[in-house]
């Protein structure tokens, strides 16, 4: 019943009367109440009824359906926090909630934007380090700068990740200059030092990260601080470049992703012995064309695949790596930005991998689209098959030439006709992936959808399709798969009488 009610809660055909009944039934099921709260057609009276249920009220607050006048911050602190998170609460609420005895409440408050400065100061002095660390992630520059000297290393890690942190402070966090050492971290808070956390720790109540360690210098958290600062675009490049030769791979990976480094640092990183560093560098838009061409010959793990996603990749380089990079069916940035003349050149390429990548575009000129639809290479045809504008005759010709290998992609074409989809659903031998595409296609017929029900993965999609016969939808309410039950209950073609029977 739970999953049927969850589906019913999102059914667009639900009447106002049934919504009222569902709200009453949802009083004992928070998940259903929250699902109903997501509906866009709720009346003011229905919103008020849902606002009495905490989970639903929080959802309504995030959706902009509740106002500060609807909430008592003392009796409903979680709802007040949701409104503060959306900048819809009252400033005085922060002062009340900052004194809440529950650290969890104060921690959530610390993540809210636009808090008064006195509230920020109160939270920065909170006795629970989790509250202060949360504040440090979002605090404005002055508060973040003060918290960089906090005695707990976890707070400093949050400061390092905060993009509002002043550049000079981030430089100190990277180098350690100008800051006194931290006095504690999560590791030494919990374990006697020296301690190294077993990566295969079997303690069920242990939340320390694998490999976390402390010998009194809080070394693993200090490493996290530096990594966070390197990933922070506000960190000054002068302090970051010194990590190009750091023994930690994580540091060099974080550095390789930065787009503001001097050319000589990129040249140093392209020679890094770890493929992960070079792969991270490969799709960095700031590296020179010379480095791009160097990386094009790099057979390290994931280097060429990442390079293929470089936004300014020379097309001759792309042609050279297209077949070996393991790119898959994805529209690459350089293909998406190709000019008309470049598109024509790519379409004429002798390399089928290049033509396949071009065929991922969905805005090709008709003459190029049609030429790719007649391509002799099956992968090219699979790639172009979902392109809008192809006729039924062209789609059927693809099937004649390439059979089940392109069947699913043909089914995904937005212009596939109802007749074609019905034929695809009854194709022998069947193509399982095609059932999923047919089941989500707006032009699918009842006959095609009934055939899709035989496939386990397509069954929930077909159960949600409004063209499925009502009698079949009702039967699916008793399906053993909860996803099918939920989808059937959400189907707008579900008979009204069946909707009524679902609500206790």
PDB file of C-alpha atoms in Angstrom, residues 283-495:
ATOM      1  CA  UNK A 283      40.641  18.138 -20.131  1.00  0.00           C
ATOM      2  CA  UNK A 284      41.935  21.295 -18.444  1.00  0.00           C
ATOM      3  CA  UNK A 285      40.988  24.139 -20.839  1.00  0.00           C
ATOM      4  CA  UNK A 286      44.089  26.148 -19.869  1.00  0.00           C
ATOM      5  CA  UNK A 287      46.760  23.785 -21.161  1.00  0.00           C
ATOM      6  CA  UNK A 288      48.528  24.693 -24.407  1.00  0.00           C
ATOM      7  CA  UNK A 289      47.997  23.001 -27.754  1.00  0.00           C
ATOM      8  CA  UNK A 290      51.505  21.539 -27.506  1.00  0.00           C
ATOM      9  CA  UNK A 291      50.552  19.784 -24.260  1.00  0.00           C
ATOM     10  CA  UNK A 292      47.291  18.634 -25.814  1.00  0.00           C
ATOM     11  CA  UNK A 293      49.240  16.985 -28.616  1.00  0.00           C
ATOM     12  CA  UNK A 294      51.637  15.433 -26.121  1.00  0.00           C
ATOM     13  CA  UNK A 295      48.764  13.950 -24.153  1.00  0.00           C
ATOM     14  CA  UNK A 296      47.191  12.615 -27.354  1.00  0.00           C
ATOM     15  CA  UNK A 297      50.015  10.062 -27.511  1.00  0.00           C
ATOM     16  CA  UNK A 298      49.677   9.154 -23.823  1.00  0.00           C
ATOM     17  CA  UNK A 299      48.297   5.628 -23.375  1.00  0.00           C
ATOM     18  CA  UNK A 300      47.912   6.004 -19.603  1.00  0.00           C
ATOM     19  CA  UNK A 301      44.594   5.040 -18.075  1.00  0.00           C
ATOM     20  CA  UNK A 302      41.812   7.522 -18.946  1.00  0.00           C
ATOM     21  CA  UNK A 303      44.180  10.151 -20.389  1.00  0.00           C
ATOM     22  CA  UNK A 304      42.898  10.045 -23.974  1.00  0.00           C
ATOM     23  CA  UNK A 305      39.268   9.716 -22.915  1.00  0.00           C
ATOM     24  CA  UNK A 306      39.563  12.840 -20.735  1.00  0.00           C
ATOM     25  CA  UNK A 307      41.455  14.617 -23.509  1.00  0.00           C
ATOM     26  CA  UNK A 308      38.557  13.996 -25.883  1.00  0.00           C
ATOM     27  CA  UNK A 309      36.444  16.219 -23.602  1.00  0.00           C
ATOM     28  CA  UNK A 310      38.843  19.163 -23.895  1.00  0.00           C
ATOM     29  CA  UNK A 311      36.723  22.094 -25.145  1.00  0.00           C
ATOM     30  CA  UNK A 312      39.366  23.374 -27.614  1.00  0.00           C
ATOM     31  CA  UNK A 313      40.669  20.042 -28.854  1.00  0.00           C
ATOM     32  CA  UNK A 314      42.074  20.322 -32.402  1.00  0.00           C
ATOM     33  CA  UNK A 315      39.904  18.206 -34.677  1.00  0.00           C
ATOM     34  CA  UNK A 316      42.884  16.379 -36.154  1.00  0.00           C
ATOM     35  CA  UNK A 317      43.820  15.297 -32.607  1.00  0.00           C
ATOM     36  CA  UNK A 318      40.271  14.140 -31.979  1.00  0.00           C
ATOM     37  CA  UNK A 319      40.374  12.124 -35.186  1.00  0.00           C
ATOM     38  CA  UNK A 320      43.567  10.447 -34.021  1.00  0.00           C
ATOM     39  CA  UNK A 321      42.207   9.339 -30.637  1.00  0.00           C
ATOM     40  CA  UNK A 322      38.526   8.787 -31.507  1.00  0.00           C
ATOM     41  CA  UNK A 323      38.816   5.057 -32.060  1.00  0.00           C
ATOM     42  CA  UNK A 324      41.061   4.250 -29.096  1.00  0.00           C
ATOM     43  CA  UNK A 325      39.942   6.621 -26.351  1.00  0.00           C
ATOM     44  CA  UNK A 326      36.829   4.703 -25.235  1.00  0.00           C
ATOM     45  CA  UNK A 327      34.675   7.818 -25.535  1.00  0.00           C
ATOM     46  CA  UNK A 328      31.303   6.109 -25.876  1.00  0.00           C
ATOM     47  CA  UNK A 329      28.014   7.638 -27.017  1.00  0.00           C
ATOM     48  CA  UNK A 330      28.399  11.203 -25.810  1.00  0.00           C
ATOM     49  CA  UNK A 331      28.350  14.636 -27.418  1.00  0.00           C
ATOM     50  CA  UNK A 332      31.844  16.041 -26.949  1.00  0.00           C
ATOM     51  CA  UNK A 333      32.289  19.786 -26.300  1.00  0.00           C
ATOM     52  CA  UNK A 334      34.468  20.231 -29.397  1.00  0.00           C
ATOM     53  CA  UNK A 335      31.927  18.452 -31.585  1.00  0.00           C
ATOM     54  CA  UNK A 336      29.106  20.573 -30.146  1.00  0.00           C
ATOM     55  CA  UNK A 337      30.983  23.796 -30.958  1.00  0.00           C
ATOM     56  CA  UNK A 338      32.100  22.765 -34.452  1.00  0.00           C
ATOM     57  CA  UNK A 339      31.353  25.302 -37.190  1.00  0.00           C
ATOM     58  CA  UNK A 340      29.388  24.504 -40.329  1.00  0.00           C
ATOM     59  CA  UNK A 341      32.509  23.863 -42.386  1.00  0.00           C
ATOM     60  CA  UNK A 342      33.984  21.718 -39.607  1.00  0.00           C
ATOM     61  CA  UNK A 343      30.782  19.697 -39.407  1.00  0.00           C
ATOM     62  CA  UNK A 344      30.983  19.024 -43.144  1.00  0.00           C
ATOM     63  CA  UNK A 345      34.616  17.936 -42.797  1.00  0.00           C
ATOM     64  CA  UNK A 346      33.820  15.641 -39.884  1.00  0.00           C
ATOM     65  CA  UNK A 347      30.949  14.063 -41.822  1.00  0.00           C
ATOM     66  CA  UNK A 348      33.337  13.319 -44.681  1.00  0.00           C
ATOM     67  CA  UNK A 349      35.979  11.753 -42.414  1.00  0.00           C
ATOM     68  CA  UNK A 350      37.230   8.330 -43.430  1.00  0.00           C
ATOM     69  CA  UNK A 351      37.286   7.410 -39.736  1.00  0.00           C
ATOM     70  CA  UNK A 352      33.893   5.935 -38.707  1.00  0.00           C
ATOM     71  CA  UNK A 353      34.618   6.754 -35.036  1.00  0.00           C
ATOM     72  CA  UNK A 354      34.704  10.454 -35.970  1.00  0.00           C
ATOM     73  CA  UNK A 355      31.447  10.203 -37.926  1.00  0.00           C
ATOM     74  CA  UNK A 356      29.880   8.413 -34.955  1.00  0.00           C
ATOM     75  CA  UNK A 357      30.868  11.244 -32.607  1.00  0.00           C
ATOM     76  CA  UNK A 358      29.488  13.864 -35.015  1.00  0.00           C
ATOM     77  CA  UNK A 359      26.217  11.927 -35.231  1.00  0.00           C
ATOM     78  CA  UNK A 360      25.656  12.621 -31.524  1.00  0.00           C
ATOM     79  CA  UNK A 361      24.697  16.192 -32.453  1.00  0.00           C
ATOM     80  CA  UNK A 362      20.945  16.726 -32.739  1.00  0.00           C
ATOM     81  CA  UNK A 363      21.080  19.882 -34.857  1.00  0.00           C
ATOM     82  CA  UNK A 364      22.789  18.636 -37.996  1.00  0.00           C
ATOM     83  CA  UNK A 365      21.849  20.019 -41.409  1.00  0.00           C
ATOM     84  CA  UNK A 366      19.347  17.667 -43.126  1.00  0.00           C
ATOM     85  CA  UNK A 367      21.779  16.675 -45.877  1.00  0.00           C
ATOM     86  CA  UNK A 368      24.461  15.626 -43.367  1.00  0.00           C
ATOM     87  CA  UNK A 369      21.943  13.911 -41.098  1.00  0.00           C
ATOM     88  CA  UNK A 370      20.595  11.930 -44.065  1.00  0.00           C
ATOM     89  CA  UNK A 371      24.081  10.987 -45.258  1.00  0.00           C
ATOM     90  CA  UNK A 372      24.952   9.643 -41.808  1.00  0.00           C
ATOM     91  CA  UNK A 373      21.652   7.751 -41.715  1.00  0.00           C
ATOM     92  CA  UNK A 374      22.812   5.914 -44.882  1.00  0.00           C
ATOM     93  CA  UNK A 375      26.287   5.219 -43.448  1.00  0.00           C
ATOM     94  CA  UNK A 376      27.583   1.690 -43.857  1.00  0.00           C
ATOM     95  CA  UNK A 377      28.976   1.605 -40.333  1.00  0.00           C
ATOM     96  CA  UNK A 378      26.501   0.291 -37.741  1.00  0.00           C
ATOM     97  CA  UNK A 379      27.906   2.456 -34.911  1.00  0.00           C
ATOM     98  CA  UNK A 380      27.443   5.606 -36.963  1.00  0.00           C
ATOM     99  CA  UNK A 381      23.861   4.634 -37.767  1.00  0.00           C
ATOM    100  CA  UNK A 382      23.146   3.847 -34.097  1.00  0.00           C
ATOM    101  CA  UNK A 383      24.471   7.270 -33.172  1.00  0.00           C
ATOM    102  CA  UNK A 384      22.348   9.160 -35.726  1.00  0.00           C
ATOM    103  CA  UNK A 385      19.167   7.081 -35.321  1.00  0.00           C
ATOM    104  CA  UNK A 386      17.673   9.223 -32.498  1.00  0.00           C
ATOM    105  CA  UNK A 387      18.200  12.457 -34.500  1.00  0.00           C
ATOM    106  CA  UNK A 388      14.928  14.349 -35.023  1.00  0.00           C
ATOM    107  CA  UNK A 389      13.690  14.804 -38.584  1.00  0.00           C
ATOM    108  CA  UNK A 390      14.351  11.299 -39.867  1.00  0.00           C
ATOM    109  CA  UNK A 391      11.419   9.794 -41.747  1.00  0.00           C
ATOM    110  CA  UNK A 392       9.804   6.457 -41.015  1.00  0.00           C
ATOM    111  CA  UNK A 393      11.226   5.155 -44.285  1.00  0.00           C
ATOM    112  CA  UNK A 394      14.757   6.120 -43.238  1.00  0.00           C
ATOM    113  CA  UNK A 395      14.340   4.498 -39.835  1.00  0.00           C
ATOM    114  CA  UNK A 396      13.018   1.295 -41.386  1.00  0.00           C
ATOM    115  CA  UNK A 397      15.910   1.274 -43.854  1.00  0.00           C
ATOM    116  CA  UNK A 398      18.320   1.339 -40.922  1.00  0.00           C
ATOM    117  CA  UNK A 399      16.630  -1.736 -39.494  1.00  0.00           C
ATOM    118  CA  UNK A 400      16.783  -3.520 -42.817  1.00  0.00           C
ATOM    119  CA  UNK A 401      20.536  -2.924 -43.087  1.00  0.00           C
ATOM    120  CA  UNK A 402      21.609  -3.406 -39.475  1.00  0.00           C
ATOM    121  CA  UNK A 403      18.839  -5.352 -37.705  1.00  0.00           C
ATOM    122  CA  UNK A 404      18.571  -5.568 -33.920  1.00  0.00           C
ATOM    123  CA  UNK A 405      21.899  -3.763 -33.425  1.00  0.00           C
ATOM    124  CA  UNK A 406      20.203  -0.410 -34.111  1.00  0.00           C
ATOM    125  CA  UNK A 407      16.685  -1.288 -32.998  1.00  0.00           C
ATOM    126  CA  UNK A 408      16.833   0.428 -29.588  1.00  0.00           C
ATOM    127  CA  UNK A 409      18.261   3.635 -31.063  1.00  0.00           C
ATOM    128  CA  UNK A 410      15.559   3.704 -33.736  1.00  0.00           C
ATOM    129  CA  UNK A 411      12.957   3.338 -30.992  1.00  0.00           C
ATOM    130  CA  UNK A 412      14.475   6.362 -29.245  1.00  0.00           C
ATOM    131  CA  UNK A 413      13.833   8.631 -32.227  1.00  0.00           C
ATOM    132  CA  UNK A 414      11.327  11.330 -31.166  1.00  0.00           C
ATOM    133  CA  UNK A 415       9.634  11.147 -34.576  1.00  0.00           C
ATOM    134  CA  UNK A 416       9.149   7.361 -34.563  1.00  0.00           C
ATOM    135  CA  UNK A 417       5.538   6.678 -35.480  1.00  0.00           C
ATOM    136  CA  UNK A 418       3.086   4.620 -33.469  1.00  0.00           C
ATOM    137  CA  UNK A 419       3.064   1.978 -36.208  1.00  0.00           C
ATOM    138  CA  UNK A 420       6.847   1.734 -36.241  1.00  0.00           C
ATOM    139  CA  UNK A 421       7.039   1.466 -32.453  1.00  0.00           C
ATOM    140  CA  UNK A 422       4.443  -1.297 -32.504  1.00  0.00           C
ATOM    141  CA  UNK A 423       6.470  -3.207 -35.090  1.00  0.00           C
ATOM    142  CA  UNK A 424       9.642  -2.731 -33.046  1.00  0.00           C
ATOM    143  CA  UNK A 425       7.943  -4.083 -29.929  1.00  0.00           C
ATOM    144  CA  UNK A 426       6.949  -7.221 -31.815  1.00  0.00           C
ATOM    145  CA  UNK A 427      10.294  -7.682 -33.585  1.00  0.00           C
ATOM    146  CA  UNK A 428      11.779 -11.155 -33.522  1.00  0.00           C
ATOM    147  CA  UNK A 429      14.265 -11.713 -32.100  1.00  0.00           C
ATOM    148  CA  UNK A 430      13.426  -9.038 -29.529  1.00  0.00           C
ATOM    149  CA  UNK A 431      15.866  -6.309 -28.485  1.00  0.00           C
ATOM    150  CA  UNK A 432      15.530  -5.829 -24.734  1.00  0.00           C
ATOM    151  CA  UNK A 433      16.955  -2.302 -24.724  1.00  0.00           C
ATOM    152  CA  UNK A 434      14.348  -1.295 -27.299  1.00  0.00           C
ATOM    153  CA  UNK A 435      11.518  -2.117 -24.888  1.00  0.00           C
ATOM    154  CA  UNK A 436      12.738   0.593 -22.521  1.00  0.00           C
ATOM    155  CA  UNK A 437      12.809   3.190 -25.287  1.00  0.00           C
ATOM    156  CA  UNK A 438       9.370   2.201 -26.531  1.00  0.00           C
ATOM    157  CA  UNK A 439       7.901   2.216 -23.024  1.00  0.00           C
ATOM    158  CA  UNK A 440       8.934   5.869 -22.487  1.00  0.00           C
ATOM    159  CA  UNK A 441       8.047   7.053 -26.011  1.00  0.00           C
ATOM    160  CA  UNK A 442       5.020   9.384 -26.115  1.00  0.00           C
ATOM    161  CA  UNK A 443       3.784   7.791 -29.371  1.00  0.00           C
ATOM    162  CA  UNK A 444       3.758   4.206 -28.075  1.00  0.00           C
ATOM    163  CA  UNK A 445       0.479   2.354 -28.548  1.00  0.00           C
ATOM    164  CA  UNK A 446      -1.330   0.082 -26.134  1.00  0.00           C
ATOM    165  CA  UNK A 447      -0.239  -2.965 -28.134  1.00  0.00           C
ATOM    166  CA  UNK A 448       3.417  -1.896 -27.999  1.00  0.00           C
ATOM    167  CA  UNK A 449       3.244  -1.129 -24.280  1.00  0.00           C
ATOM    168  CA  UNK A 450       1.674  -4.487 -23.461  1.00  0.00           C
ATOM    169  CA  UNK A 451       4.620  -6.151 -25.192  1.00  0.00           C
ATOM    170  CA  UNK A 452       7.009  -4.020 -23.122  1.00  0.00           C
ATOM    171  CA  UNK A 453       5.519  -5.383 -19.900  1.00  0.00           C
ATOM    172  CA  UNK A 454       7.314  -8.660 -20.569  1.00  0.00           C
ATOM    173  CA  UNK A 455      10.683  -6.983 -19.975  1.00  0.00           C
ATOM    174  CA  UNK A 456      11.644  -6.457 -16.322  1.00  0.00           C
ATOM    175  CA  UNK A 457      13.394  -3.128 -16.865  1.00  0.00           C
ATOM    176  CA  UNK A 458      10.783  -1.729 -19.247  1.00  0.00           C
ATOM    177  CA  UNK A 459       7.855  -2.816 -17.081  1.00  0.00           C
ATOM    178  CA  UNK A 460       7.897   0.189 -14.667  1.00  0.00           C
ATOM    179  CA  UNK A 461       8.180   2.588 -17.618  1.00  0.00           C
ATOM    180  CA  UNK A 462       5.272   0.994 -19.425  1.00  0.00           C
ATOM    181  CA  UNK A 463       3.206   0.944 -16.226  1.00  0.00           C
ATOM    182  CA  UNK A 464       3.465   4.749 -16.096  1.00  0.00           C
ATOM    183  CA  UNK A 465       2.565   5.358 -19.751  1.00  0.00           C
ATOM    184  CA  UNK A 466      -0.915   6.899 -20.183  1.00  0.00           C
ATOM    185  CA  UNK A 467      -1.582   4.855 -23.342  1.00  0.00           C
ATOM    186  CA  UNK A 468      -1.512   1.592 -21.407  1.00  0.00           C
ATOM    187  CA  UNK A 469      -5.048   0.141 -21.163  1.00  0.00           C
ATOM    188  CA  UNK A 470      -6.729   0.981 -17.830  1.00  0.00           C
ATOM    189  CA  UNK A 471      -7.417  -2.674 -17.092  1.00  0.00           C
ATOM    190  CA  UNK A 472      -3.710  -3.474 -17.383  1.00  0.00           C
ATOM    191  CA  UNK A 473      -2.814  -0.555 -15.124  1.00  0.00           C
ATOM    192  CA  UNK A 474      -5.195  -1.836 -12.423  1.00  0.00           C
ATOM    193  CA  UNK A 475      -3.636  -5.317 -12.622  1.00  0.00           C
ATOM    194  CA  UNK A 476      -0.166  -3.845 -12.166  1.00  0.00           C
ATOM    195  CA  UNK A 477      -1.194  -2.400  -8.800  1.00  0.00           C
ATOM    196  CA  UNK A 478      -0.706  -5.930  -7.465  1.00  0.00           C
ATOM    197  CA  UNK A 479       2.663  -6.470  -9.132  1.00  0.00           C
ATOM    198  CA  UNK A 480       5.458  -8.010  -7.044  1.00  0.00           C
ATOM    199  CA  UNK A 481       7.824  -5.198  -8.098  1.00  0.00           C
ATOM    200  CA  UNK A 482       7.265  -2.062  -5.996  1.00  0.00           C
ATOM    201  CA  UNK A 483       8.543   0.146  -8.811  1.00  0.00           C
ATOM    202  CA  UNK A 484       5.806  -1.168 -11.086  1.00  0.00           C
ATOM    203  CA  UNK A 485       3.164  -0.624  -8.399  1.00  0.00           C
ATOM    204  CA  UNK A 486       4.313   2.950  -7.828  1.00  0.00           C
ATOM    205  CA  UNK A 487       4.386   3.688 -11.556  1.00  0.00           C
ATOM    206  CA  UNK A 488       0.923   2.223 -12.132  1.00  0.00           C
ATOM    207  CA  UNK A 489      -0.546   4.271  -9.275  1.00  0.00           C
ATOM    208  CA  UNK A 490       0.996   7.404 -10.809  1.00  0.00           C
ATOM    209  CA  UNK A 491      -0.499   6.690 -14.246  1.00  0.00           C
ATOM    210  CA  UNK A 492      -3.075   9.385 -15.138  1.00  0.00           C
ATOM    211  CA  UNK A 493      -5.126   6.760 -16.991  1.00  0.00           C
ATOM    212  CA  UNK A 494      -5.745   4.799 -13.783  1.00  0.00           C
ATOM    213  CA  UNK A 495      -9.539   4.696 -13.315  1.00  0.00           C
TER     214      UNK A 495
END
